[in-house]
XYZ file of C-alpha atoms in Angstrom:
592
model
C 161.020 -82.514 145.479
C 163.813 -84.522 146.835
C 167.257 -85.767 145.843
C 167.813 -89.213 145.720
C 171.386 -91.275 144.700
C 172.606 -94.987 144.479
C 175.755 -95.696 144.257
C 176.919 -99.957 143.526
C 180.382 -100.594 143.890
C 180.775 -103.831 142.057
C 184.421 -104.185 142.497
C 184.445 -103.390 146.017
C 185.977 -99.441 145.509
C 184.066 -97.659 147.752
C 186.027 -94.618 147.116
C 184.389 -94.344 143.963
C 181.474 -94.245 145.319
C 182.122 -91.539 147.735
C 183.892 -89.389 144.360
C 180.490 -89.764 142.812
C 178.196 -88.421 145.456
C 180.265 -85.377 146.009
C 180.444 -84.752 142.540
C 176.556 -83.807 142.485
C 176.120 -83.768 146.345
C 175.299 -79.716 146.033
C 172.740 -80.333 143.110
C 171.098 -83.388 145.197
C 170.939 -80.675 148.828
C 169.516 -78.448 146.530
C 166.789 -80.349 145.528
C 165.735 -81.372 148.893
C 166.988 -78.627 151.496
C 164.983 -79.843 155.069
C 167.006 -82.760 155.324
C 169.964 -85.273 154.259
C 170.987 -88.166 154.924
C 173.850 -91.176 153.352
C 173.649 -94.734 154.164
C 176.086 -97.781 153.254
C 174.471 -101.302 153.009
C 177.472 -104.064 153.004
C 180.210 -101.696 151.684
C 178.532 -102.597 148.359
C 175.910 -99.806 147.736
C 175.860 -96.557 148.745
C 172.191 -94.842 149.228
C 171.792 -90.844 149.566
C 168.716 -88.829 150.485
C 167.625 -84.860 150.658
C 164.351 -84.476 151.223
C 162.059 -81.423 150.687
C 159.439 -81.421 152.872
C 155.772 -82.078 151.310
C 153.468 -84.289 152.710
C 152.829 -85.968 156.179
C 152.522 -84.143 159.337
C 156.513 -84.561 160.029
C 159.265 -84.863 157.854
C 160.321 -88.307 156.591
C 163.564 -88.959 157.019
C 165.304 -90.447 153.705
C 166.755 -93.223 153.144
C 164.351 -94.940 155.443
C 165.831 -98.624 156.416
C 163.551 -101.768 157.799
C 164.981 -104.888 158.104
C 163.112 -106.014 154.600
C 163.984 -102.994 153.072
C 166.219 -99.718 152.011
C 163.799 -97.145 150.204
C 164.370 -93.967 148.198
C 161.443 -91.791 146.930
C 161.166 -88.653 145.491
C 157.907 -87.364 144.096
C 153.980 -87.136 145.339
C 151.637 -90.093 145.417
C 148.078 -88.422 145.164
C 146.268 -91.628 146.453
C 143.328 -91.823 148.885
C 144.613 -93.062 152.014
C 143.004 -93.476 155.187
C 146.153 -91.683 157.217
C 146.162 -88.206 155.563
C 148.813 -87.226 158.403
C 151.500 -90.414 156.964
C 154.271 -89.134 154.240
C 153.364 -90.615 151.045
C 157.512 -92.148 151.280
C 156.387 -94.224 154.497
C 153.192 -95.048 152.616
C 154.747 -96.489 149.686
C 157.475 -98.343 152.135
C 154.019 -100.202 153.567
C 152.601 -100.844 150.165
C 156.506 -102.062 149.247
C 156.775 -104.633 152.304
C 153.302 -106.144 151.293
C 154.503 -106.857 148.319
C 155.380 -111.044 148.045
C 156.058 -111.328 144.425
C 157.835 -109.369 142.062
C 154.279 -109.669 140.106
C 152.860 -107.666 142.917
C 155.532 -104.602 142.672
C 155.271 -104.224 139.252
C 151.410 -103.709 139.202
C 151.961 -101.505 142.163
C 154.200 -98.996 140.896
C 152.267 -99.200 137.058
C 149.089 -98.170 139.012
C 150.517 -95.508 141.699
C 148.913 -92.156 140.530
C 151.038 -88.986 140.567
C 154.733 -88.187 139.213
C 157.430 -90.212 141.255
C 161.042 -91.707 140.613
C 161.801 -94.510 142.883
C 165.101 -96.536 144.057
C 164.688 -100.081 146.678
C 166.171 -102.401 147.811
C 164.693 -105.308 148.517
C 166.864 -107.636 151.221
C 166.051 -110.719 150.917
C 166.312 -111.100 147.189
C 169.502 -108.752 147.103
C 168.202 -107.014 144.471
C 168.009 -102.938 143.764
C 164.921 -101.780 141.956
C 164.150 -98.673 140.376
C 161.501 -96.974 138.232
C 159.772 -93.437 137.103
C 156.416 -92.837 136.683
C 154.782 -93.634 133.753
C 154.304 -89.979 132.393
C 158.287 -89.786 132.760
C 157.387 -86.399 135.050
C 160.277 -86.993 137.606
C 164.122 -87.071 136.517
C 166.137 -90.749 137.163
C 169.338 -90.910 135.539
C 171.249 -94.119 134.921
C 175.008 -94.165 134.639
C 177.570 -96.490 134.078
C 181.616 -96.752 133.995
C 183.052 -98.613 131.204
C 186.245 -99.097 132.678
C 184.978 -103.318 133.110
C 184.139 -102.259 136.737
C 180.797 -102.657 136.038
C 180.157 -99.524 138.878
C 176.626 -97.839 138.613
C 175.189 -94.856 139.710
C 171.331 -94.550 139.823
C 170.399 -90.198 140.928
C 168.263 -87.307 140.175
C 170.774 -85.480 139.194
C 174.539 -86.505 138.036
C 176.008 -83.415 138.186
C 180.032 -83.201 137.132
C 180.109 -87.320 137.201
C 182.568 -88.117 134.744
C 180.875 -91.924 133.072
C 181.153 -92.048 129.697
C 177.954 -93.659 129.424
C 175.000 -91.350 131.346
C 171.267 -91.045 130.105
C 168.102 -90.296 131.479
C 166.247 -93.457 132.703
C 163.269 -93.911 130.017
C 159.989 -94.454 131.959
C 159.173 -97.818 130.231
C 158.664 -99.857 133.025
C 160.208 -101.409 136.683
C 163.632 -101.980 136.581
C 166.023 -104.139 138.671
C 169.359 -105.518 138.909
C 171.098 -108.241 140.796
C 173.610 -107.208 143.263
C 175.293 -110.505 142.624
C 175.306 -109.500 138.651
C 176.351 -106.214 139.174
C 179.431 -106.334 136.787
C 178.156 -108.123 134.121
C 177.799 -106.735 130.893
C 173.950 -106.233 130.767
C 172.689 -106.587 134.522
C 169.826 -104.684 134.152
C 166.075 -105.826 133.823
C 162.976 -104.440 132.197
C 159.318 -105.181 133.627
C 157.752 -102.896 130.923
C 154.373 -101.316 131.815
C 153.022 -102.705 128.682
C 154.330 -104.737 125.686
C 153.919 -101.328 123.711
C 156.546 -99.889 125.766
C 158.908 -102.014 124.656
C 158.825 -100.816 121.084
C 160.428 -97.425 122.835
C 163.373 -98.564 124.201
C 166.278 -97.039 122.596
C 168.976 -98.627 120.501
C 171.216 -97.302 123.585
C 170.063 -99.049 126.129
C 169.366 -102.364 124.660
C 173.094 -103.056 125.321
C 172.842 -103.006 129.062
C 169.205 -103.881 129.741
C 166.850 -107.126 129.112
C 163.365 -107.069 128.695
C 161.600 -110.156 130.546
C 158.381 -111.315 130.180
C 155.946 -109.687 132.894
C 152.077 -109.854 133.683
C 149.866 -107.879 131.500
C 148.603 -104.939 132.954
C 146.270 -104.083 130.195
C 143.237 -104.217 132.456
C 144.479 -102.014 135.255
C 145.107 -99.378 133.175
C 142.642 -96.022 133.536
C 139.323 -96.844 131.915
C 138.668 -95.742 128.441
C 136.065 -93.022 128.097
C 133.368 -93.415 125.503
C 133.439 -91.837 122.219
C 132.260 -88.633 121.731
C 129.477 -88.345 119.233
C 131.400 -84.428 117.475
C 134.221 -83.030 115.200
C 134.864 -79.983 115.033
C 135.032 -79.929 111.134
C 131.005 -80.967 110.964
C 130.203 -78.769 113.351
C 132.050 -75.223 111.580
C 130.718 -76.071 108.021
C 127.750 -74.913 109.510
C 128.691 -71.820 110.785
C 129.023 -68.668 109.409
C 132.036 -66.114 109.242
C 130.536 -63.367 111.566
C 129.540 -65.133 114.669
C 131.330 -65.673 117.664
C 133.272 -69.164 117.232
C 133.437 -70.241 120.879
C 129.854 -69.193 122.006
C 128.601 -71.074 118.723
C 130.319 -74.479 119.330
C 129.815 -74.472 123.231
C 125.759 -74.261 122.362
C 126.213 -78.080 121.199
C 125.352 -80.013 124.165
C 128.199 -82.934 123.202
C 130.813 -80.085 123.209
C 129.757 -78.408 126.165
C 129.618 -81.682 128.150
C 133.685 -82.343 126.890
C 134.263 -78.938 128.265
C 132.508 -79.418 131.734
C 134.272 -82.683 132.024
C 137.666 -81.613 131.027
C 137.443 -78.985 133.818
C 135.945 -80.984 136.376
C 138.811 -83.250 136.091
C 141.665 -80.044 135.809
C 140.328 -78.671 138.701
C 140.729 -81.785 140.718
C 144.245 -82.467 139.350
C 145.228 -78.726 140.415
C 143.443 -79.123 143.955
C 145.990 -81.797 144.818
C 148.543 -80.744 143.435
C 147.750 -77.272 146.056
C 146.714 -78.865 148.963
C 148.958 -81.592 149.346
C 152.031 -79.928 150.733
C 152.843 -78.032 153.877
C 150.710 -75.303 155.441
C 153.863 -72.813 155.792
C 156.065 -70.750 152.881
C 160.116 -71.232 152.272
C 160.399 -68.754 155.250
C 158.387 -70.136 157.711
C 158.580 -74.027 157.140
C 161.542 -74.426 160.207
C 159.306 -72.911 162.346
C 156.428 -74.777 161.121
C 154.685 -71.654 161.199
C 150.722 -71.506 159.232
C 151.472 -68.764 157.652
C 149.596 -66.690 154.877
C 152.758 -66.065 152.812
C 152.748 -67.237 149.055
C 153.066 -71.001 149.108
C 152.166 -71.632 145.391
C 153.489 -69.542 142.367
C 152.340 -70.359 138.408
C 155.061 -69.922 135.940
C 153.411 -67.453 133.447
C 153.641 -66.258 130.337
C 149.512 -64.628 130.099
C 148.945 -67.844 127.623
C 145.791 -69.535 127.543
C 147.451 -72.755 129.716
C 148.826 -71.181 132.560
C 146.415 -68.671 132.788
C 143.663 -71.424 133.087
C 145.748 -73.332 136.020
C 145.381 -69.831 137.893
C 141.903 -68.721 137.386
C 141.131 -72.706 139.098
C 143.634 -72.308 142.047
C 141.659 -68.873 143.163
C 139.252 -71.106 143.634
C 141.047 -73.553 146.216
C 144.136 -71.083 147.725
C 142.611 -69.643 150.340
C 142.153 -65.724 149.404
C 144.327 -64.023 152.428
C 147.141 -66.118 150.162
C 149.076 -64.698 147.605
C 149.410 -66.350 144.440
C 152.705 -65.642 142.534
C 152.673 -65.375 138.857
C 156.115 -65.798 137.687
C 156.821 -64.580 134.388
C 160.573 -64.072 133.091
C 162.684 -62.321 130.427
C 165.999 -62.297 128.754
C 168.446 -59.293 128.038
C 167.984 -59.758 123.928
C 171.611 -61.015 122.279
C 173.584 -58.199 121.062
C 175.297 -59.282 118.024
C 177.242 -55.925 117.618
C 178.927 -56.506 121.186
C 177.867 -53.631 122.360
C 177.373 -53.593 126.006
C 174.158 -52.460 126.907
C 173.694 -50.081 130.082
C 171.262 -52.366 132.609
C 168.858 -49.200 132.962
C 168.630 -49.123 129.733
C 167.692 -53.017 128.754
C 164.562 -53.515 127.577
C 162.762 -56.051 128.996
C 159.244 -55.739 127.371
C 159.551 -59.224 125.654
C 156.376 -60.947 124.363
C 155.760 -62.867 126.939
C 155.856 -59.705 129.914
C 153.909 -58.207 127.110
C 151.213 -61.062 127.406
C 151.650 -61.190 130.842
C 150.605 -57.760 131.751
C 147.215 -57.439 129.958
C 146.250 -61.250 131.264
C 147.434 -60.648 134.864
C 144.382 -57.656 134.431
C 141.928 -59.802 133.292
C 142.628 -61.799 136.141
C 142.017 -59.344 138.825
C 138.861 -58.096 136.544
C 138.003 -61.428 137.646
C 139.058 -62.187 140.418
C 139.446 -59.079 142.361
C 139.847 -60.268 145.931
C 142.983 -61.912 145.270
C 146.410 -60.324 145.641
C 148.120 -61.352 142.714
C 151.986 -61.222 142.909
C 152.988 -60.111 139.458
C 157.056 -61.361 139.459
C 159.051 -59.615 136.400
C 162.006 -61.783 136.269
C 164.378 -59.760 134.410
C 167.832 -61.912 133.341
C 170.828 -60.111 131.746
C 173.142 -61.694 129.660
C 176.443 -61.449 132.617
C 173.766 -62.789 135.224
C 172.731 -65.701 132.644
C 176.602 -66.470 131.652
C 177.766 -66.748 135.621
C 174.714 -68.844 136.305
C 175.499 -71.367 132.835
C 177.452 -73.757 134.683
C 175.441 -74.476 137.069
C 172.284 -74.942 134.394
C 174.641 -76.874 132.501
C 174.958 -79.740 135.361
C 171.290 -79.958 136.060
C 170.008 -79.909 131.796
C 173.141 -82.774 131.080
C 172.770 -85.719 130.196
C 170.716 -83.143 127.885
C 172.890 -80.601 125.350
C 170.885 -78.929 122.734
C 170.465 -75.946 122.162
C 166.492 -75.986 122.864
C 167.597 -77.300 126.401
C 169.789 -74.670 127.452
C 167.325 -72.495 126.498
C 164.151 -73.809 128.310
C 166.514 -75.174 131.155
C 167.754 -71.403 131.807
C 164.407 -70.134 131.722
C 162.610 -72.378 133.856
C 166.090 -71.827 136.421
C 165.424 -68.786 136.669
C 161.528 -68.789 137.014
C 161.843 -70.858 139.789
C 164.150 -69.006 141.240
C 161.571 -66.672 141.868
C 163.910 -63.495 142.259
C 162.863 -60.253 140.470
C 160.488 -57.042 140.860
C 156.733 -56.618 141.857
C 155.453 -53.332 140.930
C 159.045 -52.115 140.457
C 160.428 -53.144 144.017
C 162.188 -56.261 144.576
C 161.039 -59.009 145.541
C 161.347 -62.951 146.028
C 158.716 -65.590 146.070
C 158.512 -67.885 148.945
C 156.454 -70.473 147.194
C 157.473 -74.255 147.433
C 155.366 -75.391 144.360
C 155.360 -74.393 141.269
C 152.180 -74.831 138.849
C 153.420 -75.528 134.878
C 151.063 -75.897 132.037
C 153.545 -78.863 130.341
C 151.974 -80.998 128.381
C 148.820 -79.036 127.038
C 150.512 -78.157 124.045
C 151.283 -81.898 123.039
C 147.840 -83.358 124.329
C 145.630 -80.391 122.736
C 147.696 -79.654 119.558
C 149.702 -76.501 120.517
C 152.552 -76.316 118.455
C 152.917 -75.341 114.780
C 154.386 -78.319 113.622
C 150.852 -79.936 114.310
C 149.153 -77.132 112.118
C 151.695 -78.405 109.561
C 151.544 -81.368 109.339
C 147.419 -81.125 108.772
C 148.190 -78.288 105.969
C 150.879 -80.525 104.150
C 148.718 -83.827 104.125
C 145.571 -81.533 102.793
C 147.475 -79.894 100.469
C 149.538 -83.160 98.626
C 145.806 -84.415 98.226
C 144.325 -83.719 94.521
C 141.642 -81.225 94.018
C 138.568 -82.630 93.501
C 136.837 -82.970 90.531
C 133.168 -81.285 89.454
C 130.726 -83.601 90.677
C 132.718 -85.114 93.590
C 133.716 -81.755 94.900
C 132.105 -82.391 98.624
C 133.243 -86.568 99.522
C 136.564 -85.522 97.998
C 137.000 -82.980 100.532
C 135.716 -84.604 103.629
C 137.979 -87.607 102.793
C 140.815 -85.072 102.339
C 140.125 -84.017 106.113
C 139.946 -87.093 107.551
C 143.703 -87.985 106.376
C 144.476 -84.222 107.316
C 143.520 -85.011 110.481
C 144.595 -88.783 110.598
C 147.985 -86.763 109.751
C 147.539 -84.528 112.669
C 146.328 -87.116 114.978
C 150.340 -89.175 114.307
C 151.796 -86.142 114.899
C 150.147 -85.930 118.320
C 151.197 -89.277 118.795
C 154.814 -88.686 118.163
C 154.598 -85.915 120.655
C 153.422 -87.430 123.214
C 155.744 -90.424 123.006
C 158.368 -87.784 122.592
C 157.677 -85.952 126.005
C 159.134 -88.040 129.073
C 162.422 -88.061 126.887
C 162.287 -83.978 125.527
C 160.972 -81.998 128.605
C 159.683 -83.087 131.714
C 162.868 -85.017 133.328
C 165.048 -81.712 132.294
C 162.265 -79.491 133.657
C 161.947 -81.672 136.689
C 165.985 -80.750 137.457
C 166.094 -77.323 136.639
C 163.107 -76.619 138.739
C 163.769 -78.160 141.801
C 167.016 -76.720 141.798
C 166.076 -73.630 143.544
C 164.457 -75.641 146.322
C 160.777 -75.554 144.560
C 158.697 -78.598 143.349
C 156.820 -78.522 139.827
C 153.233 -80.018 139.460
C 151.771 -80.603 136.182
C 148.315 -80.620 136.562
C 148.079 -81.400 132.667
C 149.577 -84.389 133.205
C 147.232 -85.881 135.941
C 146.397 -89.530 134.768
C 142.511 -88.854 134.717
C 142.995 -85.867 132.526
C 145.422 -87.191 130.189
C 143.242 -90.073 129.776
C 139.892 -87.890 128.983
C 142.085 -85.512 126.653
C 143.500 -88.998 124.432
C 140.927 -90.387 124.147
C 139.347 -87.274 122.130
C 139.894 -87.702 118.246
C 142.497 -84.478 116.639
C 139.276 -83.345 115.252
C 138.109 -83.072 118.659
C 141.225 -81.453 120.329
C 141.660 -78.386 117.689
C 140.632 -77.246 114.083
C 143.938 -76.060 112.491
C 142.128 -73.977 109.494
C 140.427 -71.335 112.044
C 144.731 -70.297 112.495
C 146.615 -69.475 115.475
C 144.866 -68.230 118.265
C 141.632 -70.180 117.517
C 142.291 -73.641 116.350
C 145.135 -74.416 118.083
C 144.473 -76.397 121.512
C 140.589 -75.350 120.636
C 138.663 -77.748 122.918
C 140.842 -76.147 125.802
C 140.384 -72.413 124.669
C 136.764 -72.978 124.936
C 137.039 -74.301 128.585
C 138.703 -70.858 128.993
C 135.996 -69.436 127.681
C 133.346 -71.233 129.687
C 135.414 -69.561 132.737
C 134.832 -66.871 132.040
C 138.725 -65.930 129.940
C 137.343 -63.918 126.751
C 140.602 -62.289 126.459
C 142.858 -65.291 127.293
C 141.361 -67.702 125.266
C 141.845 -65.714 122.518
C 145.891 -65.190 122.955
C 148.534 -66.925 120.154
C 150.763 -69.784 121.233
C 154.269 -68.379 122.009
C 157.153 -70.998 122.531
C 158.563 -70.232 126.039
C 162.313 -69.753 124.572
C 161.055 -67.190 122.283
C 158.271 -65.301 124.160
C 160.719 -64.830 126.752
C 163.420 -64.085 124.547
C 166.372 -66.445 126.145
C 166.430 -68.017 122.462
C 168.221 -66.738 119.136
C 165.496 -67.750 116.479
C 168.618 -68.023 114.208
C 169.723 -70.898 115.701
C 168.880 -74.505 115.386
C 166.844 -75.702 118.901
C 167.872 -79.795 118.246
C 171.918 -78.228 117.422
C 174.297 -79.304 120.015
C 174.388 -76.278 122.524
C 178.432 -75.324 122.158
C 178.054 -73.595 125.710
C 176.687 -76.395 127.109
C 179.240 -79.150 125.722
C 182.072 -76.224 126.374
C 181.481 -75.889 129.948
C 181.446 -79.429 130.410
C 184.695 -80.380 128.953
């Protein structure tokens, strides 16, 4: 993952622009360790680059400069191309450069596959455009001074940048903005993916950025997949009490084909998401050494998501590889003040717990691998000198939920801990994360709620009427359930995967979602909620259903089986006393 910055001095204060950069320079090196470079255009904009080295057979050297063009890329463009041995950054610069209308960039950067964030400049039109992928998987913050300068910073990360107005870029569509407009009061423009998109953009930004009328790329959108002839409500009113759920519903050829697809597809998403990177660890990459060290780890809790992710990538890491499973836990808060002797800290949270018994049904499994079980154990003085720094990366984020997760996933990534009670440190460069199954499959509880409280407000049927009563009842049960998945998913770019995206690739590590893979996502939507999970069989069964019975069909009896634990609470980094969408007083405190 690498670090990328834009700087526009619109009144001509380059010094400014120079205060910014070092201001988050550190966070931006972090993110992309093999190389950096900085690069004025006109004394007017200031472009910055650290790359980590993924694809293409060298290292692409960022910014890259043409005399058309000044590009910026972070992210992975999983795209057939005839030049496996190119970097998907010079790639895209081709695909840029053959680009003769502003028509033709827009459908280009709606269609690339894979997570990206993106900053250009095109010459000849003097204009700077920018963009992240349509899934919001990649972090692009947008700041401006409101001083009347009209000075704008576009960067991964902003670090201690002092704007008064700083928010993560929403992933609505291609923006741009007019060097020669720089300081006006709304400079920015909008060529939303689709009209829909528009609907999203928040109250916030409507101030500083114009929506203009673009093509419609309605039709080069992923196909839609036909309807699938099953609900899962039909299918258990036939069923009886005593017989084993998942083996019953996977006999029905319509549900069985769902799961074989689904799979199919997750297994491709997590075989790119493997193989295209480098052939060499965190250790060896200078010396460009093909080494058998771990170059993939799977943040892991033992839930049914990530524990699908690794069962697939035994099948495509080659087996002489490690694979590092890298599961975390928090000191618990003392609220007597009590210091607690670190020998004597317990860290047998729920999710190292979890992670135990799964990581043995793995190797029951899969017993040729070497599995690199990582207990990252955090105490409460390591997590308080390591708060600032997790501070800068969750901002322009502050809850309470965020400093949570974002401390979590710092530390995951960081990969430093104990494997069979020695130390040890992982020297993978990608990190595996099962975001996004819970809002695609119906994971959390407030989905189960929301079906319970739309079945229960309906009135109980009357003699006679007893059985259409109730089937209508389910169908707005689930119609209730099926907004709430809505909401989520609209909710996502915005609530996780930018922060996650920061945090992560911090430590010098790039996430993949292989969730979020634009085949798969489109499979999973198009599914009906009563096609996706059955809320009334509880936790542990209905939840996510359709994907605990792919994790049955691999062979995971015990796994698909296992209760949906939040991250911040299976790990234990959370106080379930406090209020997740509260502004975090640390966070806000360490800022000020």
């Amino acid at each position: 993952m690498c670090g990328i910055f834009c700087y526009i001095c619109s009144d001509d204060n380059i010094s400014a622009a120079d205060q910014a950069l070092q201001s988050c320079q550190a966070l931006l090196a972090n993110r992309g360790p093999n190389h950096s470079v900085r690069l004025w255009y006109d004394s007017k904009v200031l472009f910055h680059g650290s790359v980590l080295w993924h694809q293409g057979k060298t290292l692409c050297k960022q910014p890259i400069e043409t005399d058309q063009t000044v590009l910026l890329f972070n992210g992975d463009i999983f795209e057939n191309r005839e030049n496996t041995t190119q970097s998907d950054t010079f790639w895209l610069l081709q695909r840029i450069e053959s680009c003769e209308t502003q028509d033709d960039l827009h459908r280009l950067f709606a269609n690339l596959r894979g997570p990206f964030s993106v900053i250009f400049f095109r010459k000849q039109e003097n204009r700077i455009y920018f963009a992240r992928d349509r899934v919001g998987r990649n972090s692009l913050i947008l700041g401006r001074a409101q001083n009347g300068s009209g000075n704008t910073f576009i960067s991964s990360v902003c670090g201690n940048i002092a704007y008064e107005f700083v928010h993560e870029l929403p992933p609505l569509g291609l923006y741009y903005i007019d060097l020669d407009c720089a300081a006006d009061p709304a400079p920015f423009r909008l060529l939303p993916w689709t009209e829909s998109d528009c609907s999203h953009m928040e109250q916030l930004f409507a101030s500083v950025v114009k929506i203009e009328p673009s093509i419609s790329l309605e039709d080069t959108l992923p196909e839609s997949v036909e309807q699938h002839n099953f609900d899962f409500h039909t299918l258990l009113a036939k069923s009886t009490l005593d017989e084993n759920v998942f083996e019953y519903l996977c006999n029905f050829p319509e549900v069985n084909k769902i799961c074989n697809r689904l799979i199919a597809i997750l297994r491709e998403s997590i075989r790119e998401r493997i193989q295209t990177t480098t052939m060499s660890c965190k250790e060896c990459l200078e010396t460009n050494f093909q080494c058998d060290h771990p170059k993939i780890g799977i943040l892991f809790s033992g839930g049914i998501d990530c524990t699908i992710l690794a069962l697939i990538a035994d099948d495509i890491i080659p087996t002489q590889t490690p694979i590092d499973l890298m599961n975390v836990a928090f000191e618990k808060v003392n609220r007597s003040g009590e210091k607690c002797e670190p020998s004597k800290i317990d860290y047998n949270v729920p999710d190292r717990l979890t992670g135990r018994a799964t990581v043995q049904e793995l190797i029951s499994l899969r017993p040729n691998r070497k599995w690199n079980f990582i207990e990252i154990n955090v105490s409460r003085s390591e997590l308080s000198e390591h708060r600032k720094t997790i501070s800068d990366l969750v901002f322009p984020l502050q809850n309470v939920l965020d400093e949570s997760l974002g401390a979590a996933l710092w530390f995951a990534s960081k990969g430093i801990g104990l494997k069979n009670g020695q130390s040890f440190t992982s020297t993978s460069r990608v990190l595996l994360l099962g975001s996004g199954a819970d809002e695609l499959f119906g994971g959390y509880t407030r989905h189960k709620a929301a079906f319970e409280k739309c079945l229960r407000s309906n009135d109980k049927p009357l003699p006679g009427e007893a059985k259409t009563l109730e089937d209508t009842q389910f169908q707005q049960a689930f119609q209730a359930l099926q907004d709430e998945l809505e909401a989520d998913w609209s909710r996502l770019p915005s609530r996780n995967l930018a922060r996650d995206d920061r945090v992560i690739s911090d430590n010098g590590v790039t996430p993949r979602t292989p969730y979020l893979q634009e085949d798969f996502i489109s499979l999973v939507r198009s599914l009906k909620a009563s096609q996706r999970c059955y809320p009334p069989l509880g936790p542990g069964l209905g939840d996510k259903l359709v994907l605990r019975l792919c994790a049955y069909k691999l062979g995971l009896v015990q796994a698909s089986c296992l209760r949906k634990r939040a991250l911040q609470f299976g790990s234990r980094i959370a106080d379930r006393k406090q209020n997740a969408s509260d502004r975090s007083s640390y966070l806000q405190g360490v800022r000020d």
